[in-house]
Short mmCIF file of C-alpha atoms and ligand atoms in Angstrom, two decimals:
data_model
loop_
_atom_site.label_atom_id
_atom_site.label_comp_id
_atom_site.label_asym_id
_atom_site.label_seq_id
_atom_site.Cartn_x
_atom_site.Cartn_y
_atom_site.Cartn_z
CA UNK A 1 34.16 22.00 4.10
CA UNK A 2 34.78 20.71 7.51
CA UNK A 3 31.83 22.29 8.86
CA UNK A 4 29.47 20.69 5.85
CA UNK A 5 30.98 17.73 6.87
CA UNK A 6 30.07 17.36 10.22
CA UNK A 7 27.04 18.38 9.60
CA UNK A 8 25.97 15.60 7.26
CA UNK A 9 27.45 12.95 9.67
CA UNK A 10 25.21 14.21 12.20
CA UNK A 11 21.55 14.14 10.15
CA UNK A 12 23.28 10.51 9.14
CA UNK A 13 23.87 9.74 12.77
CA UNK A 14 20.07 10.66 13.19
CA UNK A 15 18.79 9.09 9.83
CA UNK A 16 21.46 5.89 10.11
CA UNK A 17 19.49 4.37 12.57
CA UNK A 18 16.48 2.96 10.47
CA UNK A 19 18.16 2.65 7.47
CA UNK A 20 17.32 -0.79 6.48
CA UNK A 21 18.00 -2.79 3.28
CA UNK A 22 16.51 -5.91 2.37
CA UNK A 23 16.75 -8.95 0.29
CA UNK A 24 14.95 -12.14 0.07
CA UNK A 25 17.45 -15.00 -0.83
CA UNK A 26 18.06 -15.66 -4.37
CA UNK A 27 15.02 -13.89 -6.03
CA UNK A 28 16.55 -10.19 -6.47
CA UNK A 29 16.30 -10.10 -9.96
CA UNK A 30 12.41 -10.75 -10.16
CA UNK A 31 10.33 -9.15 -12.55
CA UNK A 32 8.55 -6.59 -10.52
CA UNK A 33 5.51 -7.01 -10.12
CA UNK A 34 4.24 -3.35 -12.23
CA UNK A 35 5.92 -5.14 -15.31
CA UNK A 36 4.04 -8.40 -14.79
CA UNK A 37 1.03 -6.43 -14.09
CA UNK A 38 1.47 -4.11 -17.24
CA UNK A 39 1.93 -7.10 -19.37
CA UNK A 40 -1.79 -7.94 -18.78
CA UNK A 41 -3.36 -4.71 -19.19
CA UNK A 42 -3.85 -4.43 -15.73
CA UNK A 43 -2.96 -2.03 -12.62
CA UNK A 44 -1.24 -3.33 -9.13
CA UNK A 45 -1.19 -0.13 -6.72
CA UNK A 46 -0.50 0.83 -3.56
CA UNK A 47 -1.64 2.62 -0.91
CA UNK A 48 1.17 4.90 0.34
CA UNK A 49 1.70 8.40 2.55
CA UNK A 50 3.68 10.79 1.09
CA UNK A 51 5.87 12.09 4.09
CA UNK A 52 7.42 8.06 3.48
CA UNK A 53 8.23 8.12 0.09
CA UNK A 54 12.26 7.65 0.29
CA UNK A 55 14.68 5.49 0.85
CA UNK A 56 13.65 1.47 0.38
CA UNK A 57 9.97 2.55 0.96
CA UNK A 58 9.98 5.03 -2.23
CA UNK A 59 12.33 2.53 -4.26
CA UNK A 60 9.57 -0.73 -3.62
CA UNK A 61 6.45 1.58 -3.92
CA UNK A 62 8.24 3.23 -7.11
CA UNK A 63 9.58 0.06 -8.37
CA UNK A 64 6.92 -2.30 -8.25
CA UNK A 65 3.47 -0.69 -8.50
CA UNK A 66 2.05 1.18 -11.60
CA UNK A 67 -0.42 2.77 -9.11
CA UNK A 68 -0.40 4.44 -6.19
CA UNK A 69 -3.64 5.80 -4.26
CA UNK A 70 -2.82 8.21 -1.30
CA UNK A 71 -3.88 6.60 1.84
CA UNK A 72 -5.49 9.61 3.49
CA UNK A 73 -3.69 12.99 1.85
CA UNK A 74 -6.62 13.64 -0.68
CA UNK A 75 -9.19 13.06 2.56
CA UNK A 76 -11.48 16.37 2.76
CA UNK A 77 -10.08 16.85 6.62
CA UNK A 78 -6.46 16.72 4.77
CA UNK A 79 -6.86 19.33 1.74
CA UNK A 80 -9.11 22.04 4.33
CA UNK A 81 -8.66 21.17 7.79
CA UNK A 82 -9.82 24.93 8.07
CA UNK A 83 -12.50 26.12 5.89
CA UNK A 84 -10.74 27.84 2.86
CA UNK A 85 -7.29 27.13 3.80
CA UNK A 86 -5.88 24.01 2.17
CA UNK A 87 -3.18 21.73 2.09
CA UNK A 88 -2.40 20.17 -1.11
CA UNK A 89 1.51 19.38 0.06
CA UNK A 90 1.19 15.79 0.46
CA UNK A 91 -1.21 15.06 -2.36
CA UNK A 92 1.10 16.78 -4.75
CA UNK A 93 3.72 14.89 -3.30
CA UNK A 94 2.55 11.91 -4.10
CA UNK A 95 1.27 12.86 -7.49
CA UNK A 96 4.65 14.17 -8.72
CA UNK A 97 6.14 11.32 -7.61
CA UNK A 98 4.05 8.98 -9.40
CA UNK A 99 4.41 10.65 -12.57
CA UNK A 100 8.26 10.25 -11.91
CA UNK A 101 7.55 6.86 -12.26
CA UNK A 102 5.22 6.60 -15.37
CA UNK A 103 2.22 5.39 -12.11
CA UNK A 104 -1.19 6.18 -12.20
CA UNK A 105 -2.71 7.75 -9.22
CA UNK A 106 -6.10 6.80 -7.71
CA UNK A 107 -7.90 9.76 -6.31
CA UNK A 108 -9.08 9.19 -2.55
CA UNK A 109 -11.88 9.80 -1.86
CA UNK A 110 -14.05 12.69 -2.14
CA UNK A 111 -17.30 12.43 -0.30
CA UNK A 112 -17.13 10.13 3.10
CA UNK A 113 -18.69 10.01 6.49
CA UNK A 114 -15.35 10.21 7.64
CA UNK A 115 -11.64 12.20 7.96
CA UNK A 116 -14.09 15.19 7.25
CA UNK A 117 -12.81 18.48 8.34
CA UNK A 118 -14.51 19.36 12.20
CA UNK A 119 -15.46 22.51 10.49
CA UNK A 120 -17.85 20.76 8.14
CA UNK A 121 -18.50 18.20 10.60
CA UNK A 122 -19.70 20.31 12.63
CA UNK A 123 -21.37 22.87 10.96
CA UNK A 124 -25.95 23.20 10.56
CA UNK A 125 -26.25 23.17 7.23
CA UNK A 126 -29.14 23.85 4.60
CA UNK A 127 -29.52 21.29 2.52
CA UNK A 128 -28.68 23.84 -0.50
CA UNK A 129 -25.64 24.99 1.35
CA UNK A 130 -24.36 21.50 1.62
CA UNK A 131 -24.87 20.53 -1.65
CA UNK A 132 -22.85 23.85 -2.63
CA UNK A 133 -20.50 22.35 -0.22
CA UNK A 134 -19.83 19.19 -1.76
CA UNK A 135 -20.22 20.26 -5.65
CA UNK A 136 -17.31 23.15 -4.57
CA UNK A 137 -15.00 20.39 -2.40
CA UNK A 138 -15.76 18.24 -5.76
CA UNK A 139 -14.56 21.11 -8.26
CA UNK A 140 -11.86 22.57 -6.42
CA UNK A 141 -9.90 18.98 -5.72
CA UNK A 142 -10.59 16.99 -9.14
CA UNK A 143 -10.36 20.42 -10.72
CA UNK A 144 -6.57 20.75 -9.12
CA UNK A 145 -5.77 17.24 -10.37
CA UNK A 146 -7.41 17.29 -13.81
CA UNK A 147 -5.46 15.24 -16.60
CA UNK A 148 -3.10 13.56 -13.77
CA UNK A 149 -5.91 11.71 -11.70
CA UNK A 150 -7.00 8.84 -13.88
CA UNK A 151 -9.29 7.81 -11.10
CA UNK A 152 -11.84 8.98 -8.39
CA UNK A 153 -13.05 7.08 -5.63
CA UNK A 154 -15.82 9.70 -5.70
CA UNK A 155 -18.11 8.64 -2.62
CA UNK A 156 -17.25 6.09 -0.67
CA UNK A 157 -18.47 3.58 1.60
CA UNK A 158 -22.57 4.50 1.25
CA UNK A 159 -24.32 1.37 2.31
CA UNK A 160 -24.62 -0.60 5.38
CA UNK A 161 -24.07 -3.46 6.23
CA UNK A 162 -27.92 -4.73 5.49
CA UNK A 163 -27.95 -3.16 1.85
CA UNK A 164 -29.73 0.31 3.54
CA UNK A 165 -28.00 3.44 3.12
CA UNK A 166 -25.43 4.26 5.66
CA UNK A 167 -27.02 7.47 7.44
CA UNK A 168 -24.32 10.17 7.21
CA UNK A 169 -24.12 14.00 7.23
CA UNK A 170 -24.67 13.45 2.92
CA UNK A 171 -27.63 11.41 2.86
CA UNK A 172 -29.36 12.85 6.12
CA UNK A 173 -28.92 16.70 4.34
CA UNK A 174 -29.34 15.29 0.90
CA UNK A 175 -31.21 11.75 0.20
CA UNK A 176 -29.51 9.33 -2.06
CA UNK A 177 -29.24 11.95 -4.69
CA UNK A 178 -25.67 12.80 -3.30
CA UNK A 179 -24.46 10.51 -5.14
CA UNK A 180 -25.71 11.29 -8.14
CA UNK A 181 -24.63 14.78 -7.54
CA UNK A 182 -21.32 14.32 -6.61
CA UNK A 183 -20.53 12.13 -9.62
CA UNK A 184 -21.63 14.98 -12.06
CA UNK A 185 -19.65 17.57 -10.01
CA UNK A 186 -16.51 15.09 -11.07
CA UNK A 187 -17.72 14.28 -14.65
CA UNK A 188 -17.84 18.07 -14.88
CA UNK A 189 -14.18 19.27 -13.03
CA UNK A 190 -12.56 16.14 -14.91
CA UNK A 191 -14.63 14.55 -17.65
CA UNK A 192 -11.30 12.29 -18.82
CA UNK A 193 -11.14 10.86 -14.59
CA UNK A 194 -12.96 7.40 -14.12
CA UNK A 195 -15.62 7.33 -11.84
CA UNK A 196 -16.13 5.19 -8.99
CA UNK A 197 -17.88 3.98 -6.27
CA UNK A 198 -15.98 2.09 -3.53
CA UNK A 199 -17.02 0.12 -0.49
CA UNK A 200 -16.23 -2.50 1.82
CA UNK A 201 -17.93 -5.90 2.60
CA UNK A 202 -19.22 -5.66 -0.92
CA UNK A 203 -16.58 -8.32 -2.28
CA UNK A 204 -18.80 -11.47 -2.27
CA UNK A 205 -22.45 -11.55 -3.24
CA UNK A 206 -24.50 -10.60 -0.37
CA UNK A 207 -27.11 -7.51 1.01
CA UNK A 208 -24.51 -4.88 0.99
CA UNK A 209 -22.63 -5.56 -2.89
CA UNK A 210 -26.30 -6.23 -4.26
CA UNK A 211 -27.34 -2.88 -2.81
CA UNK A 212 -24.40 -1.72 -4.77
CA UNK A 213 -25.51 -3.81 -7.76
CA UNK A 214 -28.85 -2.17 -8.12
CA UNK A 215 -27.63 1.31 -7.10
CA UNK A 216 -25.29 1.58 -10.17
CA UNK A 217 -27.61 -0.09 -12.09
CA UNK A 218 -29.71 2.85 -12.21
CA UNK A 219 -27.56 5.60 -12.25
CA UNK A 220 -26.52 3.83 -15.45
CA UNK A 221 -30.16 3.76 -16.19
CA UNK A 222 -30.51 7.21 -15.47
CA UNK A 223 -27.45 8.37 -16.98
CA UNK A 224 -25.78 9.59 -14.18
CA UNK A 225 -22.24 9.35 -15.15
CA UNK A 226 -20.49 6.08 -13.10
CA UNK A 227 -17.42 4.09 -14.92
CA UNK A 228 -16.54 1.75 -12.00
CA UNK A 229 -17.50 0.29 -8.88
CA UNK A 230 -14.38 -0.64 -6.46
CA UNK A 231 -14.02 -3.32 -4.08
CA UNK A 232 -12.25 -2.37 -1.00
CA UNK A 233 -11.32 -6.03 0.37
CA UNK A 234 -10.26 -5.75 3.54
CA UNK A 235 -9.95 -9.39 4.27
CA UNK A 236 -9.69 -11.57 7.31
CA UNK A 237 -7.33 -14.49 6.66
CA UNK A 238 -9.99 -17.59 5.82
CA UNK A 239 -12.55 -15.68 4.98
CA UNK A 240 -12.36 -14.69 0.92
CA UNK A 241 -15.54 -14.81 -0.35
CA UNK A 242 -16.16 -17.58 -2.73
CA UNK A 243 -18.46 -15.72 -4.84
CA UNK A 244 -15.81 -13.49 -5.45
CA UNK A 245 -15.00 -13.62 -9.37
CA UNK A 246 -18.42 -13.86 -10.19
CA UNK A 247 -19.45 -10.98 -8.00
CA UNK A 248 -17.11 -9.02 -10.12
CA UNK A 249 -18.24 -10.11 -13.28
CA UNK A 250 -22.07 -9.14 -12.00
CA UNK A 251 -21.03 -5.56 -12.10
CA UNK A 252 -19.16 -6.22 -15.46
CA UNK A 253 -21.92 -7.36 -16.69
CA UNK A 254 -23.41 -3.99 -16.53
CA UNK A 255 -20.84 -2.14 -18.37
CA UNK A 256 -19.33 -0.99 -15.57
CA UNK A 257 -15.27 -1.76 -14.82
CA UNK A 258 -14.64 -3.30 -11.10
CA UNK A 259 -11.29 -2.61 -9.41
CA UNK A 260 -10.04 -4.24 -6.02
CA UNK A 261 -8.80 -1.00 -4.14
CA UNK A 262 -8.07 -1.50 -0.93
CA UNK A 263 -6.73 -5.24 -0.43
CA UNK A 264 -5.60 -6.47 3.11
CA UNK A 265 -5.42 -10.11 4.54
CA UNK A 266 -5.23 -9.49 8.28
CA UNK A 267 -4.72 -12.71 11.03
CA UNK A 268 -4.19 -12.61 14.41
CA UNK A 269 -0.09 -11.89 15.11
CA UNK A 270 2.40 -13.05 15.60
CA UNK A 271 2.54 -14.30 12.24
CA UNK A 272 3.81 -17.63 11.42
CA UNK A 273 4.64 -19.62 8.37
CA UNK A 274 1.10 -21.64 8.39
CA UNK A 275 -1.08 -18.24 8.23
CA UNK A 276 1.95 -16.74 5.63
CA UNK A 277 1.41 -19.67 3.22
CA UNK A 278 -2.52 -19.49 3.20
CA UNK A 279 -2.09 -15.73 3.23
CA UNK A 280 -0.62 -16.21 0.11
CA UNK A 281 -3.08 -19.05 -1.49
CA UNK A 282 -5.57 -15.83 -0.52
CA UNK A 283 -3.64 -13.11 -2.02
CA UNK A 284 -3.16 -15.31 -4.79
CA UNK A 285 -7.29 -16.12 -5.42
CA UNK A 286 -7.90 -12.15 -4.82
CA UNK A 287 -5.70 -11.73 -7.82
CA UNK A 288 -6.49 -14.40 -10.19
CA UNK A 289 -10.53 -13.39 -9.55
CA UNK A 290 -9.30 -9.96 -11.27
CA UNK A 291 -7.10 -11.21 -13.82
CA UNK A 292 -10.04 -13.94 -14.90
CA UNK A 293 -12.57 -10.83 -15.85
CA UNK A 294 -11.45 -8.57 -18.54
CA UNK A 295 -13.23 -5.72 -16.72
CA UNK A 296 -11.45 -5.63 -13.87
CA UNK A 297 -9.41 -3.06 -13.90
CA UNK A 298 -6.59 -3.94 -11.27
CA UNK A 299 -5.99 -4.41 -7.53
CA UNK A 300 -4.82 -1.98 -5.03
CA UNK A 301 -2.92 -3.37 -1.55
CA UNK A 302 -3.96 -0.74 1.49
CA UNK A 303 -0.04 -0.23 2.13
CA UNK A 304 2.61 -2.83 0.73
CA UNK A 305 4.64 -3.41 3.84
CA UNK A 306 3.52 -4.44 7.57
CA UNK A 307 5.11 -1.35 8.63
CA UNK A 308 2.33 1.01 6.91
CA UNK A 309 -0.73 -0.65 7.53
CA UNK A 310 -3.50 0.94 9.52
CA UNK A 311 -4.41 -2.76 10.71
CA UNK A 312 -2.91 -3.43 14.07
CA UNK A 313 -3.62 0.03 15.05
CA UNK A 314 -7.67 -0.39 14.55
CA UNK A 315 -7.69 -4.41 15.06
CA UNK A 316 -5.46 -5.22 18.01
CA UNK A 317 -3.64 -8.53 18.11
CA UNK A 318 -4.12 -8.66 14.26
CA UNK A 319 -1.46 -7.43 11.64
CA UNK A 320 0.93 -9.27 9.29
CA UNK A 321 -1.76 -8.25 6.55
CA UNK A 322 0.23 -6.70 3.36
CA UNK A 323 2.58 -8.70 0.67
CA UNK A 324 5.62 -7.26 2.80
CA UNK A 325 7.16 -7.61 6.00
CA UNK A 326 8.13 -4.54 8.25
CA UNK A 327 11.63 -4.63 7.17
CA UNK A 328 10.42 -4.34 3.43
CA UNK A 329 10.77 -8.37 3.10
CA UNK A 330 8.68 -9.52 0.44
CA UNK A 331 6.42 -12.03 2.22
CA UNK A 332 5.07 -15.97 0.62
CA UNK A 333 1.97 -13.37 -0.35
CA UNK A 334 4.32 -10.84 -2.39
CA UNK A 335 5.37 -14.26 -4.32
CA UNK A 336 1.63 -15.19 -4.74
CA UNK A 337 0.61 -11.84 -6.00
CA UNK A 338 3.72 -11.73 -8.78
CA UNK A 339 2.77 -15.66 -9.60
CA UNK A 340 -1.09 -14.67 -10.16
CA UNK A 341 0.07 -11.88 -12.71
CA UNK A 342 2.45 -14.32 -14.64
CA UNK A 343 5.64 -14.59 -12.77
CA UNK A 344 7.21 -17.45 -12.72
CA UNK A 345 9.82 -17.12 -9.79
CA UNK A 346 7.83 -17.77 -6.89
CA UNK A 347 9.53 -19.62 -4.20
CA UNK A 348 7.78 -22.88 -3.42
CA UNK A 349 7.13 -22.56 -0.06
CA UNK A 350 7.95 -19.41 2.30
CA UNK A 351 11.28 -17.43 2.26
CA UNK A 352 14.84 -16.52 3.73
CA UNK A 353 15.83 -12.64 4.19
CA UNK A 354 18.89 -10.75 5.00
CA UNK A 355 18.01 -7.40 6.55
CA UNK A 356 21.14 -5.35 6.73
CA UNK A 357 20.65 -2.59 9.17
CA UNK A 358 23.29 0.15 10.10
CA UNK A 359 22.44 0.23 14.40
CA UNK A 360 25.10 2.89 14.87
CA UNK A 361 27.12 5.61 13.28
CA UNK A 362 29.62 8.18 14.63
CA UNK A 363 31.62 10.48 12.00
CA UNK A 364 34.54 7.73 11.21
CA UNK A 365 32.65 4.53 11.56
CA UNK A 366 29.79 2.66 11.96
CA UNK A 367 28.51 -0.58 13.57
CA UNK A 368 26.28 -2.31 11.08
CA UNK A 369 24.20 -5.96 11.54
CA UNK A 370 22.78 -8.56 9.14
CA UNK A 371 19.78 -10.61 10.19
CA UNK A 372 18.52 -13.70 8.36
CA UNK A 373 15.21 -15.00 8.82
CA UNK A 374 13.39 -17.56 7.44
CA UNK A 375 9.35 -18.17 7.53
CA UNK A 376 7.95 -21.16 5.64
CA UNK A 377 11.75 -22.08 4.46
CA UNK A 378 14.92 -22.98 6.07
CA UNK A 379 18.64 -22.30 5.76
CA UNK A 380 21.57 -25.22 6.86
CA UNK A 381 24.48 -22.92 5.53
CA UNK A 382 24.64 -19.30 4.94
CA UNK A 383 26.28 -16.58 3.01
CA UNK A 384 25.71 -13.01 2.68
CA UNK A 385 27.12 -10.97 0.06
CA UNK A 386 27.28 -6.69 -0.51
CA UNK A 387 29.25 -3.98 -2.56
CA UNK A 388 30.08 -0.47 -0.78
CA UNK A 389 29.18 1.76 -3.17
CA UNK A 390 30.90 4.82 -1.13
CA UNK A 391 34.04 3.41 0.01
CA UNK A 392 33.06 1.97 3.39
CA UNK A 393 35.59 -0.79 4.80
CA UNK A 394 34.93 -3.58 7.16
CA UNK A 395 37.05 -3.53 10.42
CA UNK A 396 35.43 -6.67 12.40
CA UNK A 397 32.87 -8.76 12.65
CA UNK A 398 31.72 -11.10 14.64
CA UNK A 399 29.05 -13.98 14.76
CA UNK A 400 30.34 -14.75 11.13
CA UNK A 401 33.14 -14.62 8.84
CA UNK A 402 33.54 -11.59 6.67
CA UNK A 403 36.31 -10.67 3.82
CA UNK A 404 36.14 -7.37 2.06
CA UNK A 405 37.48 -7.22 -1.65
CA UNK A 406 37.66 -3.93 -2.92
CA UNK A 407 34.13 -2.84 -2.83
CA UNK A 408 33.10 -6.72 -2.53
CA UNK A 409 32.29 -7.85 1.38
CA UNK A 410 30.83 -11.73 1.70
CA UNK A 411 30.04 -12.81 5.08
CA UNK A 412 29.51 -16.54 5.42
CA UNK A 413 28.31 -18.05 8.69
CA UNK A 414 30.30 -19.12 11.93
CA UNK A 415 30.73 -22.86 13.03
CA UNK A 416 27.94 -22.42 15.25
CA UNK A 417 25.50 -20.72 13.61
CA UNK A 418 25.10 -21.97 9.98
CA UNK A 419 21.26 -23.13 10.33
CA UNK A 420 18.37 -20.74 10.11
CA UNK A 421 14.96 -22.67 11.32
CA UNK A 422 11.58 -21.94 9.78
CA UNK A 423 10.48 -19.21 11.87
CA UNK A 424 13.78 -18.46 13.08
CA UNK A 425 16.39 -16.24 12.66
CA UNK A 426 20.37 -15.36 13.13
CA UNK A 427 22.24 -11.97 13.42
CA UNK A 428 25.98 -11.50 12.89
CA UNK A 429 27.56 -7.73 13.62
CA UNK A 430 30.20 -5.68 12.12
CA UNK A 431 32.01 -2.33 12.41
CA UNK A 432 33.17 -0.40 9.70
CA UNK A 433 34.51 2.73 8.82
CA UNK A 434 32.75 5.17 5.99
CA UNK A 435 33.17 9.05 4.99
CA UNK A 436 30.95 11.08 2.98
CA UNK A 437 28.04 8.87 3.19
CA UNK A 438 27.14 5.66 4.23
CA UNK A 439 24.60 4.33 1.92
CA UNK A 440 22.47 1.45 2.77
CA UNK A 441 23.57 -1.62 -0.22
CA UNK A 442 21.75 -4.42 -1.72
CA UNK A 443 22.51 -7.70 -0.05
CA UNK A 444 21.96 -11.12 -1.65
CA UNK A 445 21.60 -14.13 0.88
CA UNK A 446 22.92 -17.70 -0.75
CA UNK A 447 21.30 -20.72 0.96
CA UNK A 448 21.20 -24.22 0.61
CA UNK A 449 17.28 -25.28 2.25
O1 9MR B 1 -5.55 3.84 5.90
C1 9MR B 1 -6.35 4.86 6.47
C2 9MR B 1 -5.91 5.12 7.90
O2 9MR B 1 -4.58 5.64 7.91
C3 9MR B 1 -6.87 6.05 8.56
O3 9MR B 1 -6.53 6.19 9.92
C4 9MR B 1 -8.27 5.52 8.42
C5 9MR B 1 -9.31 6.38 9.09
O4 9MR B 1 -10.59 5.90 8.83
O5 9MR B 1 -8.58 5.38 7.05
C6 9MR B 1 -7.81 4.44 6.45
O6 9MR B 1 -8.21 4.17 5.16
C7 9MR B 1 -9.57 3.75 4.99
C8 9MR B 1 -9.99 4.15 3.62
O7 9MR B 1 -9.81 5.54 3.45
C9 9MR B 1 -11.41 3.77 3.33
N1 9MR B 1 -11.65 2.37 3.58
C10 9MR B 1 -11.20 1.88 4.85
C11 9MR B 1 -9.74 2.23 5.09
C12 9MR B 1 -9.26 1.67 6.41
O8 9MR B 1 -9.88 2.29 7.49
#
């Protein structure tokens, strides 16, 4: 017993460190945003990796998407980074845990120029042994997932940026029939799985989506089986297309169903509560585009929070792009997207947080700290309020004035430090003991603006 012990205080010691819980003042009883999005037939995903889906990351990406697409785990160079041998552990990850939650999962992505495996990469090919290639990669992973993929982004990203096609190790071994191939290869391992197509830059009407436009046009012409053409939308803050909706309705016009699958509104960081608000009016018009045409089948955020977003890491000195913060704060755009699929609890302007955050643990006790920050809002009195769902106890605090009730802790603010600017933030400290575990709770933030 004593030995068990220890040893579970240790992995918390390890683990207590980025525990981090969450709250945006006053709205933690919004609808989330998979009910909202339910209610009008239509899907709000995520990206997400599977190694993250715990703690507040699995609760939001559980709790308020009815989608998920894995961000790179169903990538060729993920499933047989050696030809032969494959690696299904995070894919099936993520698909178990979506159908834990009643989500859909959207199948990413089958035939790319990139994240191939070096083996196939690298390989001389005939152009009969590549096609086996691709038709056998096509089989074997929509085969695996057949019945619990609803969706395929089957090839993606084919065109450039002119409208000619984008010269990769497919169309220089094959010719533009690669397409058509691979999307009977799927029809064939899953005929119930929706087809698509998926690119980027192809969100307003311009060379690259009209290239797109006439492309599907005849495989449906031909009879090449094709359900949907999807939208990546990687945006850059002030730059939404205005032809937008009605590019979307050009390819519903066809018969063909449109889905926004990879949304991001990137801007130069550090944020501030200017490019938060107009991120939002942006997230907002990105939504209400594909809530206006009946054929659009949903939109798809390329990670929900800051903190899993592959934009700083390719765009340098640009971030702040997803409807959450890195401390899982819902952001002004998180309010914009809930708004634009019927909610009616959006904050005004921007928002205050409290980010509770456990910075140290030994086996008795534990020093925690709340921070409250506000973007676009503004606090002139504060008060925080938890319950310790496995008996911890406050000892001290300090930069504000905490009472523990029972379970019951409330933490209002010092003399000194009552007002929270827009943009700014305050931190008060505490220790306290726990045993057993020391689960991370839900604070609510009060606040007169
Ligand atoms: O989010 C993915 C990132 O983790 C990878 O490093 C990157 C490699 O290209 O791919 C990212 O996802 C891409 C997606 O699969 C296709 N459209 C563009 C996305 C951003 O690069």
């Amino acid at each position: 017993m004593r030995s068990l012990r220890t040893g579970s205080a240790l992995a918390s010691l390890v683990t207590g460190l980025a525990l981090l819980g969450t709250a945006p003042a006053a709205h933690a009883a919004d609808t989330p945003l998979r009910d909202l999005a339910d209610a009008k037939g239509k899907v709000i995903g995520t990206a997400v990796t599977g190694s993250k889906l715990t703690g507040t990351y699995g609760d939001i990406a559980g709790g308020q998407f009815n989608a998920l697409t894995p961000g790179n785990a169903m990538k060729w160079g993920s499933v047989e980074p050696v030809r032969g041998t494959f690696d299904w552990a995070e894919a099936d990850r993520i698909v178990d845990f979506a159908e834990a939650h009643g989500q859909q999962v959207r199948g990413h992505t089958l035939v790319w120029h990139s994240q191939n495996p070096n083996w196939l990469t690298n390989g001389n090919w005939t152009p009969a042994q590549l096609r086996q290639l691709m038709t056998d990669h096509i089989a074997t992973e929509v085969g695996r997932y057949k019945g619990r993929v609803a969706t395929w982004d089957v090839v993606n990203e084919p065109f450039n940026e002119d409208g000619t096609y984008r010269q990769t190790l497919w169309y220089n071994g094959l010719g533009t029939d690669y397409i058509a191939q691979a999307l009977t290869a799927a029809r064939a391992a899953d005929p119930s799985a929706k087809l698509y197509i998926n690119d980027y830059n192809v969100e307003g009407i311009n060379a690259k989506s009209t290239a797109l436009y006439n492309l599907v046009r005849s495989l449906k012409e031909r009879g090449v089986p094709i359900d949907g053409v999807g939208l990546q939308a990687h945006l850059i803050l002030g730059q939404v297309p205005s032809t937008l909706q009605q590019n979307i309705q050009r390819f519903a016009d066809l018969g063909l169903d449109v889905a926004i699958t990879e949304l991001d509104i990137r801007m130069r960081t550090p944020s501030d509560s200017a490019r938060l608000a107009q991120q939002a009016a942006e997230y907002r018009q990105v939504v209400n585009a594909c809530v206006a045409v009946s054929r659009c089948h949903g939109v798809t955020v390329w990670g929900f929070t800051d903190s899993d977003s592959w934009i700083p890491e390719t765009f340098p000195g640009e971030g702040a792009a997803t409807p959450y913060d890195e401390n899982y704060a819902p952001k002004p755009a998180y309010y914009a997207i809930a708004e634009a699929l019927g909610g009616t609890t959006t904050p005004p302007t921007g928002a205050c947080t409290a980010t509770y955050s456990v910075v140290n643990q030994w086996n008795t006790g534990f020093t925690g700290q709340v921070r409250i920050a506000c973007e676009g809002a503004s606090l002139s009195s504060w008060r925080v309020n938890w319950s310790y769902g496995a008996g911890q106890r406050i000892s001290q605090a300090w930069n504000a004035d905490c009472t523990q009730s029972g379970t019951a802790v409330r933490c209002a603010h010092a003399s000194y430090n009552g007002t929270v600017p827009d943009g700014g933030s305050v931190t008060f400290g505490f220790n306290a003991s726990w045993s057993g575990s020391n689960p991370v709770p839900t604070v609510t933030l009060d606040r007169e603006i």
